[in-house]
Amino acid sequence: MNRKTYYDVPTQVRFWSDDKEGMGTGILTGIAYHDQIICACCGGIFHLDDDDKTVEILKEMDWVDFSEYIDI
């Protein structure tokens, strides 16, 4: 899979992680921005690096705006 490692705008993604020494393994969801993913499950930071094969973007998803549901 051709992996994109830099995001100019926050992008919702499904990703696979094999980070056995860090945050965890499996298919996760999060927000990719610049060269990182903020995990929606644990809040951890996963770094996107061409040399590191422990994180792979599986799918970029459309952004869903739910701000109208937030009562400020």
PDB file of N, CA and C in Angstrom:
ATOM      1  N   MET A   1       0.844  -1.182   0.000  1.00  0.00           N
ATOM      2  CA  MET A   1       0.000   0.000   0.000  1.00  0.00           C
ATOM      3  C   MET A   1       0.884   1.238   0.000  1.00  0.00           C
ATOM      4  N   ASN A   2       0.548   2.215  -0.830  1.00  0.00           N
ATOM      5  CA  ASN A   2       1.289   3.466  -0.881  1.00  0.00           C
ATOM      6  C   ASN A   2       0.863   4.319   0.304  1.00  0.00           C
ATOM      7  N   ARG A   3       1.781   4.629   1.184  1.00  0.00           N
ATOM      8  CA  ARG A   3       1.461   5.297   2.425  1.00  0.00           C
ATOM      9  C   ARG A   3       1.734   6.786   2.337  1.00  0.00           C
ATOM     10  N   LYS A   4       0.749   7.590   2.699  1.00  0.00           N
ATOM     11  CA  LYS A   4       0.905   9.031   2.759  1.00  0.00           C
ATOM     12  C   LYS A   4       1.400   9.371   4.157  1.00  0.00           C
ATOM     13  N   THR A   5       2.467  10.151   4.258  1.00  0.00           N
ATOM     14  CA  THR A   5       3.032  10.384   5.583  1.00  0.00           C
ATOM     15  C   THR A   5       2.959  11.832   6.034  1.00  0.00           C
ATOM     16  N   TYR A   6       2.257  12.673   5.279  1.00  0.00           N
ATOM     17  CA  TYR A   6       2.147  14.055   5.714  1.00  0.00           C
ATOM     18  C   TYR A   6       0.759  14.586   5.352  1.00  0.00           C
ATOM     19  N   TYR A   7       0.060  15.127   6.317  1.00  0.00           N
ATOM     20  CA  TYR A   7      -1.291  15.643   6.120  1.00  0.00           C
ATOM     21  C   TYR A   7      -1.315  17.133   6.438  1.00  0.00           C
ATOM     22  N   ASP A   8      -1.701  17.950   5.457  1.00  0.00           N
ATOM     23  CA  ASP A   8      -1.779  19.395   5.652  1.00  0.00           C
ATOM     24  C   ASP A   8      -2.996  19.804   6.472  1.00  0.00           C
ATOM     25  N   VAL A   9      -4.054  19.031   6.382  1.00  0.00           N
ATOM     26  CA  VAL A   9      -5.270  19.303   7.160  1.00  0.00           C
ATOM     27  C   VAL A   9      -5.596  18.053   7.975  1.00  0.00           C
ATOM     28  N   PRO A  10      -6.215  18.207   9.143  1.00  0.00           N
ATOM     29  CA  PRO A  10      -6.591  17.030   9.925  1.00  0.00           C
ATOM     30  C   PRO A  10      -7.488  16.104   9.095  1.00  0.00           C
ATOM     31  N   THR A  11      -7.166  14.830   9.100  1.00  0.00           N
ATOM     32  CA  THR A  11      -7.873  13.851   8.294  1.00  0.00           C
ATOM     33  C   THR A  11      -8.217  12.641   9.157  1.00  0.00           C
ATOM     34  N   GLN A  12      -9.484  12.245   9.145  1.00  0.00           N
ATOM     35  CA  GLN A  12      -9.876  11.052   9.883  1.00  0.00           C
ATOM     36  C   GLN A  12      -9.371   9.833   9.132  1.00  0.00           C
ATOM     37  N   VAL A  13      -8.747   8.893   9.851  1.00  0.00           N
ATOM     38  CA  VAL A  13      -8.165   7.718   9.226  1.00  0.00           C
ATOM     39  C   VAL A  13      -8.435   6.455  10.050  1.00  0.00           C
ATOM     40  N   ARG A  14      -8.473   5.330   9.341  1.00  0.00           N
ATOM     41  CA  ARG A  14      -8.384   4.011   9.959  1.00  0.00           C
ATOM     42  C   ARG A  14      -6.943   3.592   9.703  1.00  0.00           C
ATOM     43  N   PHE A  15      -6.305   3.048  10.725  1.00  0.00           N
ATOM     44  CA  PHE A  15      -4.916   2.653  10.546  1.00  0.00           C
ATOM     45  C   PHE A  15      -4.617   1.378  11.304  1.00  0.00           C
ATOM     46  N   TRP A  16      -3.586   0.710  10.855  1.00  0.00           N
ATOM     47  CA  TRP A  16      -3.107  -0.512  11.477  1.00  0.00           C
ATOM     48  C   TRP A  16      -1.826  -0.177  12.223  1.00  0.00           C
ATOM     49  N   SER A  17      -1.735  -0.683  13.429  1.00  0.00           N
ATOM     50  CA  SER A  17      -0.533  -0.461  14.221  1.00  0.00           C
ATOM     51  C   SER A  17       0.021  -1.793  14.705  1.00  0.00           C
ATOM     52  N   ASP A  18       1.328  -1.906  14.637  1.00  0.00           N
ATOM     53  CA  ASP A  18       2.034  -3.064  15.175  1.00  0.00           C
ATOM     54  C   ASP A  18       3.064  -2.579  16.185  1.00  0.00           C
ATOM     55  N   ASP A  19       2.658  -1.589  16.973  1.00  0.00           N
ATOM     56  CA  ASP A  19       3.539  -0.952  17.951  1.00  0.00           C
ATOM     57  C   ASP A  19       3.509  -1.752  19.255  1.00  0.00           C
ATOM     58  N   LYS A  20       4.164  -2.897  19.258  1.00  0.00           N
ATOM     59  CA  LYS A  20       4.120  -3.799  20.419  1.00  0.00           C
ATOM     60  C   LYS A  20       4.771  -3.206  21.661  1.00  0.00           C
ATOM     61  N   GLU A  21       5.684  -2.263  21.480  1.00  0.00           N
ATOM     62  CA  GLU A  21       6.379  -1.678  22.622  1.00  0.00           C
ATOM     63  C   GLU A  21       5.741  -0.377  23.094  1.00  0.00           C
ATOM     64  N   GLY A  22       4.737   0.098  22.372  1.00  0.00           N
ATOM     65  CA  GLY A  22       4.148   1.398  22.711  1.00  0.00           C
ATOM     66  C   GLY A  22       2.656   1.314  22.960  1.00  0.00           C
ATOM     67  N   MET A  23       1.881   1.940  22.075  1.00  0.00           N
ATOM     68  CA  MET A  23       0.449   2.104  22.268  1.00  0.00           C
ATOM     69  C   MET A  23      -0.374   0.853  22.025  1.00  0.00           C
ATOM     70  N   GLY A  24       0.041  -0.012  21.135  1.00  0.00           N
ATOM     71  CA  GLY A  24      -0.728  -1.221  20.909  1.00  0.00           C
ATOM     72  C   GLY A  24      -0.757  -1.657  19.466  1.00  0.00           C
ATOM     73  N   THR A  25      -1.487  -2.738  19.247  1.00  0.00           N
ATOM     74  CA  THR A  25      -1.570  -3.331  17.924  1.00  0.00           C
ATOM     75  C   THR A  25      -3.016  -3.452  17.486  1.00  0.00           C
ATOM     76  N   GLY A  26      -3.213  -3.591  16.190  1.00  0.00           N
ATOM     77  CA  GLY A  26      -4.550  -3.794  15.648  1.00  0.00           C
ATOM     78  C   GLY A  26      -4.986  -2.659  14.753  1.00  0.00           C
ATOM     79  N   ILE A  27      -6.273  -2.691  14.374  1.00  0.00           N
ATOM     80  CA  ILE A  27      -6.859  -1.649  13.538  1.00  0.00           C
ATOM     81  C   ILE A  27      -7.497  -0.615  14.449  1.00  0.00           C
ATOM     82  N   LEU A  28      -7.099   0.638  14.276  1.00  0.00           N
ATOM     83  CA  LEU A  28      -7.543   1.736  15.128  1.00  0.00           C
ATOM     84  C   LEU A  28      -8.059   2.889  14.264  1.00  0.00           C
ATOM     85  N   THR A  29      -8.669   3.859  14.895  1.00  0.00           N
ATOM     86  CA  THR A  29      -9.170   5.055  14.221  1.00  0.00           C
ATOM     87  C   THR A  29      -8.551   6.269  14.888  1.00  0.00           C
ATOM     88  N   GLY A  30      -8.312   7.314  14.104  1.00  0.00           N
ATOM     89  CA  GLY A  30      -7.751   8.523  14.676  1.00  0.00           C
ATOM     90  C   GLY A  30      -7.737   9.667  13.686  1.00  0.00           C
ATOM     91  N   ILE A  31      -7.028  10.721  14.065  1.00  0.00           N
ATOM     92  CA  ILE A  31      -6.905  11.917  13.243  1.00  0.00           C
ATOM     93  C   ILE A  31      -5.443  12.073  12.839  1.00  0.00           C
ATOM     94  N   ALA A  32      -5.195  12.032  11.529  1.00  0.00           N
ATOM     95  CA  ALA A  32      -3.845  12.238  11.018  1.00  0.00           C
ATOM     96  C   ALA A  32      -3.656  13.725  10.755  1.00  0.00           C
ATOM     97  N   TYR A  33      -2.536  14.260  11.243  1.00  0.00           N
ATOM     98  CA  TYR A  33      -2.199  15.659  11.011  1.00  0.00           C
ATOM     99  C   TYR A  33      -0.688  15.784  11.010  1.00  0.00           C
ATOM    100  N   HIS A  34      -0.179  16.435   9.997  1.00  0.00           N
ATOM    101  CA  HIS A  34       1.264  16.515   9.746  1.00  0.00           C
ATOM    102  C   HIS A  34       1.820  15.097   9.671  1.00  0.00           C
ATOM    103  N   ASP A  35       2.736  14.714  10.548  1.00  0.00           N
ATOM    104  CA  ASP A  35       3.335  13.379  10.470  1.00  0.00           C
ATOM    105  C   ASP A  35       2.958  12.518  11.668  1.00  0.00           C
ATOM    106  N   GLN A  36       1.744  12.758  12.204  1.00  0.00           N
ATOM    107  CA  GLN A  36       1.293  12.026  13.384  1.00  0.00           C
ATOM    108  C   GLN A  36      -0.163  11.614  13.244  1.00  0.00           C
ATOM    109  N   ILE A  37      -0.548  10.612  14.028  1.00  0.00           N
ATOM    110  CA  ILE A  37      -1.951  10.252  14.186  1.00  0.00           C
ATOM    111  C   ILE A  37      -2.263  10.337  15.670  1.00  0.00           C
ATOM    112  N   ILE A  38      -3.332  11.037  16.011  1.00  0.00           N
ATOM    113  CA  ILE A  38      -3.832  11.049  17.380  1.00  0.00           C
ATOM    114  C   ILE A  38      -4.901   9.959  17.437  1.00  0.00           C
ATOM    115  N   CYS A  39      -4.684   8.957  18.254  1.00  0.00           N
ATOM    116  CA  CYS A  39      -5.580   7.819  18.334  1.00  0.00           C
ATOM    117  C   CYS A  39      -6.882   8.212  19.024  1.00  0.00           C
ATOM    118  N   ALA A  40      -8.016   7.870  18.417  1.00  0.00           N
ATOM    119  CA  ALA A  40      -9.324   8.176  18.998  1.00  0.00           C
ATOM    120  C   ALA A  40      -9.631   7.252  20.170  1.00  0.00           C
ATOM    121  N   CYS A  41      -8.955   6.122  20.262  1.00  0.00           N
ATOM    122  CA  CYS A  41      -9.230   5.160  21.334  1.00  0.00           C
ATOM    123  C   CYS A  41      -8.481   5.502  22.626  1.00  0.00           C
ATOM    124  N   CYS A  42      -7.193   5.792  22.503  1.00  0.00           N
ATOM    125  CA  CYS A  42      -6.377   5.993  23.704  1.00  0.00           C
ATOM    126  C   CYS A  42      -5.809   7.400  23.834  1.00  0.00           C
ATOM    127  N   GLY A  43      -5.910   8.218  22.774  1.00  0.00           N
ATOM    128  CA  GLY A  43      -5.341   9.559  22.815  1.00  0.00           C
ATOM    129  C   GLY A  43      -3.845   9.586  22.576  1.00  0.00           C
ATOM    130  N   GLY A  44      -3.275   8.431  22.345  1.00  0.00           N
ATOM    131  CA  GLY A  44      -1.838   8.346  22.113  1.00  0.00           C
ATOM    132  C   GLY A  44      -1.444   8.900  20.758  1.00  0.00           C
ATOM    133  N   ILE A  45      -0.171   9.197  20.607  1.00  0.00           N
ATOM    134  CA  ILE A  45       0.372   9.737  19.360  1.00  0.00           C
ATOM    135  C   ILE A  45       1.152   8.647  18.641  1.00  0.00           C
ATOM    136  N   PHE A  46       0.758   8.393  17.403  1.00  0.00           N
ATOM    137  CA  PHE A  46       1.475   7.465  16.539  1.00  0.00           C
ATOM    138  C   PHE A  46       2.178   8.300  15.478  1.00  0.00           C
ATOM    139  N   HIS A  47       3.461   8.069  15.274  1.00  0.00           N
ATOM    140  CA  HIS A  47       4.237   8.833  14.300  1.00  0.00           C
ATOM    141  C   HIS A  47       4.253   8.122  12.959  1.00  0.00           C
ATOM    142  N   LEU A  48       4.047   8.890  11.902  1.00  0.00           N
ATOM    143  CA  LEU A  48       4.117   8.365  10.540  1.00  0.00           C
ATOM    144  C   LEU A  48       5.523   8.606  10.019  1.00  0.00           C
ATOM    145  N   ASP A  49       6.210   7.550   9.688  1.00  0.00           N
ATOM    146  CA  ASP A  49       7.586   7.648   9.242  1.00  0.00           C
ATOM    147  C   ASP A  49       7.810   6.580   8.179  1.00  0.00           C
ATOM    148  N   ASP A  50       8.334   6.969   7.037  1.00  0.00           N
ATOM    149  CA  ASP A  50       8.563   6.013   5.953  1.00  0.00           C
ATOM    150  C   ASP A  50       9.466   4.857   6.369  1.00  0.00           C
ATOM    151  N   ASP A  51      10.385   5.097   7.295  1.00  0.00           N
ATOM    152  CA  ASP A  51      11.306   4.050   7.721  1.00  0.00           C
ATOM    153  C   ASP A  51      10.692   3.134   8.772  1.00  0.00           C
ATOM    154  N   ASP A  52       9.611   3.584   9.415  1.00  0.00           N
ATOM    155  CA  ASP A  52       8.963   2.825  10.475  1.00  0.00           C
ATOM    156  C   ASP A  52       7.751   2.105   9.895  1.00  0.00           C
ATOM    157  N   LYS A  53       7.748   0.823   9.928  1.00  0.00           N
ATOM    158  CA  LYS A  53       6.649   0.045   9.347  1.00  0.00           C
ATOM    159  C   LYS A  53       5.642  -0.402  10.404  1.00  0.00           C
ATOM    160  N   THR A  54       5.614   0.231  11.578  1.00  0.00           N
ATOM    161  CA  THR A  54       4.674  -0.186  12.624  1.00  0.00           C
ATOM    162  C   THR A  54       3.307   0.489  12.494  1.00  0.00           C
ATOM    163  N   VAL A  55       3.182   1.498  11.619  1.00  0.00           N
ATOM    164  CA  VAL A  55       1.901   2.179  11.402  1.00  0.00           C
ATOM    165  C   VAL A  55       1.644   2.261   9.904  1.00  0.00           C
ATOM    166  N   GLU A  56       0.424   1.901   9.498  1.00  0.00           N
ATOM    167  CA  GLU A  56       0.058   1.972   8.087  1.00  0.00           C
ATOM    168  C   GLU A  56      -1.371   2.499   7.962  1.00  0.00           C
ATOM    169  N   ILE A  57      -1.555   3.535   7.165  1.00  0.00           N
ATOM    170  CA  ILE A  57      -2.891   4.079   6.907  1.00  0.00           C
ATOM    171  C   ILE A  57      -3.650   3.074   6.045  1.00  0.00           C
ATOM    172  N   LEU A  58      -4.829   2.673   6.499  1.00  0.00           N
ATOM    173  CA  LEU A  58      -5.659   1.750   5.735  1.00  0.00           C
ATOM    174  C   LEU A  58      -6.712   2.482   4.919  1.00  0.00           C
ATOM    175  N   LYS A  59      -7.260   3.561   5.488  1.00  0.00           N
ATOM    176  CA  LYS A  59      -8.342   4.269   4.808  1.00  0.00           C
ATOM    177  C   LYS A  59      -8.425   5.704   5.321  1.00  0.00           C
ATOM    178  N   GLU A  60      -8.548   6.646   4.392  1.00  0.00           N
ATOM    179  CA  GLU A  60      -8.842   8.029   4.754  1.00  0.00           C
ATOM    180  C   GLU A  60     -10.353   8.187   4.681  1.00  0.00           C
ATOM    181  N   MET A  61     -10.938   8.824   5.683  1.00  0.00           N
ATOM    182  CA  MET A  61     -12.388   8.938   5.759  1.00  0.00           C
ATOM    183  C   MET A  61     -12.825  10.392   5.655  1.00  0.00           C
ATOM    184  N   ASP A  62     -14.032  10.595   5.153  1.00  0.00           N
ATOM    185  CA  ASP A  62     -14.592  11.935   5.075  1.00  0.00           C
ATOM    186  C   ASP A  62     -14.754  12.508   6.474  1.00  0.00           C
ATOM    187  N   TRP A  63     -14.495  13.798   6.576  1.00  0.00           N
ATOM    188  CA  TRP A  63     -14.640  14.485   7.850  1.00  0.00           C
ATOM    189  C   TRP A  63     -16.122  14.654   8.154  1.00  0.00           C
ATOM    190  N   VAL A  64     -16.511  14.345   9.375  1.00  0.00           N
ATOM    191  CA  VAL A  64     -17.901  14.485   9.797  1.00  0.00           C
ATOM    192  C   VAL A  64     -17.959  15.618  10.810  1.00  0.00           C
ATOM    193  N   ASP A  65     -18.664  16.679  10.466  1.00  0.00           N
ATOM    194  CA  ASP A  65     -18.791  17.830  11.359  1.00  0.00           C
ATOM    195  C   ASP A  65     -20.002  17.626  12.273  1.00  0.00           C
ATOM    196  N   PHE A  66     -19.744  17.524  13.562  1.00  0.00           N
ATOM    197  CA  PHE A  66     -20.838  17.361  14.500  1.00  0.00           C
ATOM    198  C   PHE A  66     -20.906  18.533  15.476  1.00  0.00           C
ATOM    199  N   SER A  67     -20.320  19.661  15.088  1.00  0.00           N
ATOM    200  CA  SER A  67     -20.279  20.825  15.978  1.00  0.00           C
ATOM    201  C   SER A  67     -21.670  21.339  16.321  1.00  0.00           C
ATOM    202  N   GLU A  68     -22.647  21.132  15.452  1.00  0.00           N
ATOM    203  CA  GLU A  68     -24.010  21.602  15.744  1.00  0.00           C
ATOM    204  C   GLU A  68     -24.624  20.841  16.921  1.00  0.00           C
ATOM    205  N   TYR A  69     -24.068  19.688  17.266  1.00  0.00           N
ATOM    206  CA  TYR A  69     -24.583  18.890  18.373  1.00  0.00           C
ATOM    207  C   TYR A  69     -23.923  19.216  19.703  1.00  0.00           C
ATOM    208  N   ILE A  70     -22.892  20.049  19.671  1.00  0.00           N
ATOM    209  CA  ILE A  70     -22.180  20.410  20.894  1.00  0.00           C
ATOM    210  C   ILE A  70     -22.822  21.666  21.476  1.00  0.00           C
ATOM    211  N   ASP A  71     -23.287  21.551  22.683  1.00  0.00           N
ATOM    212  CA  ASP A  71     -23.947  22.679  23.357  1.00  0.00           C
ATOM    213  C   ASP A  71     -22.909  23.452  24.153  1.00  0.00           C
ATOM    214  N   ILE A  72     -22.596  24.645  23.692  1.00  0.00           N
ATOM    215  CA  ILE A  72     -21.569  25.454  24.370  1.00  0.00           C
ATOM    216  C   ILE A  72     -22.216  26.442  25.296  1.00  0.00           C
TER     217      ILE A  72
END
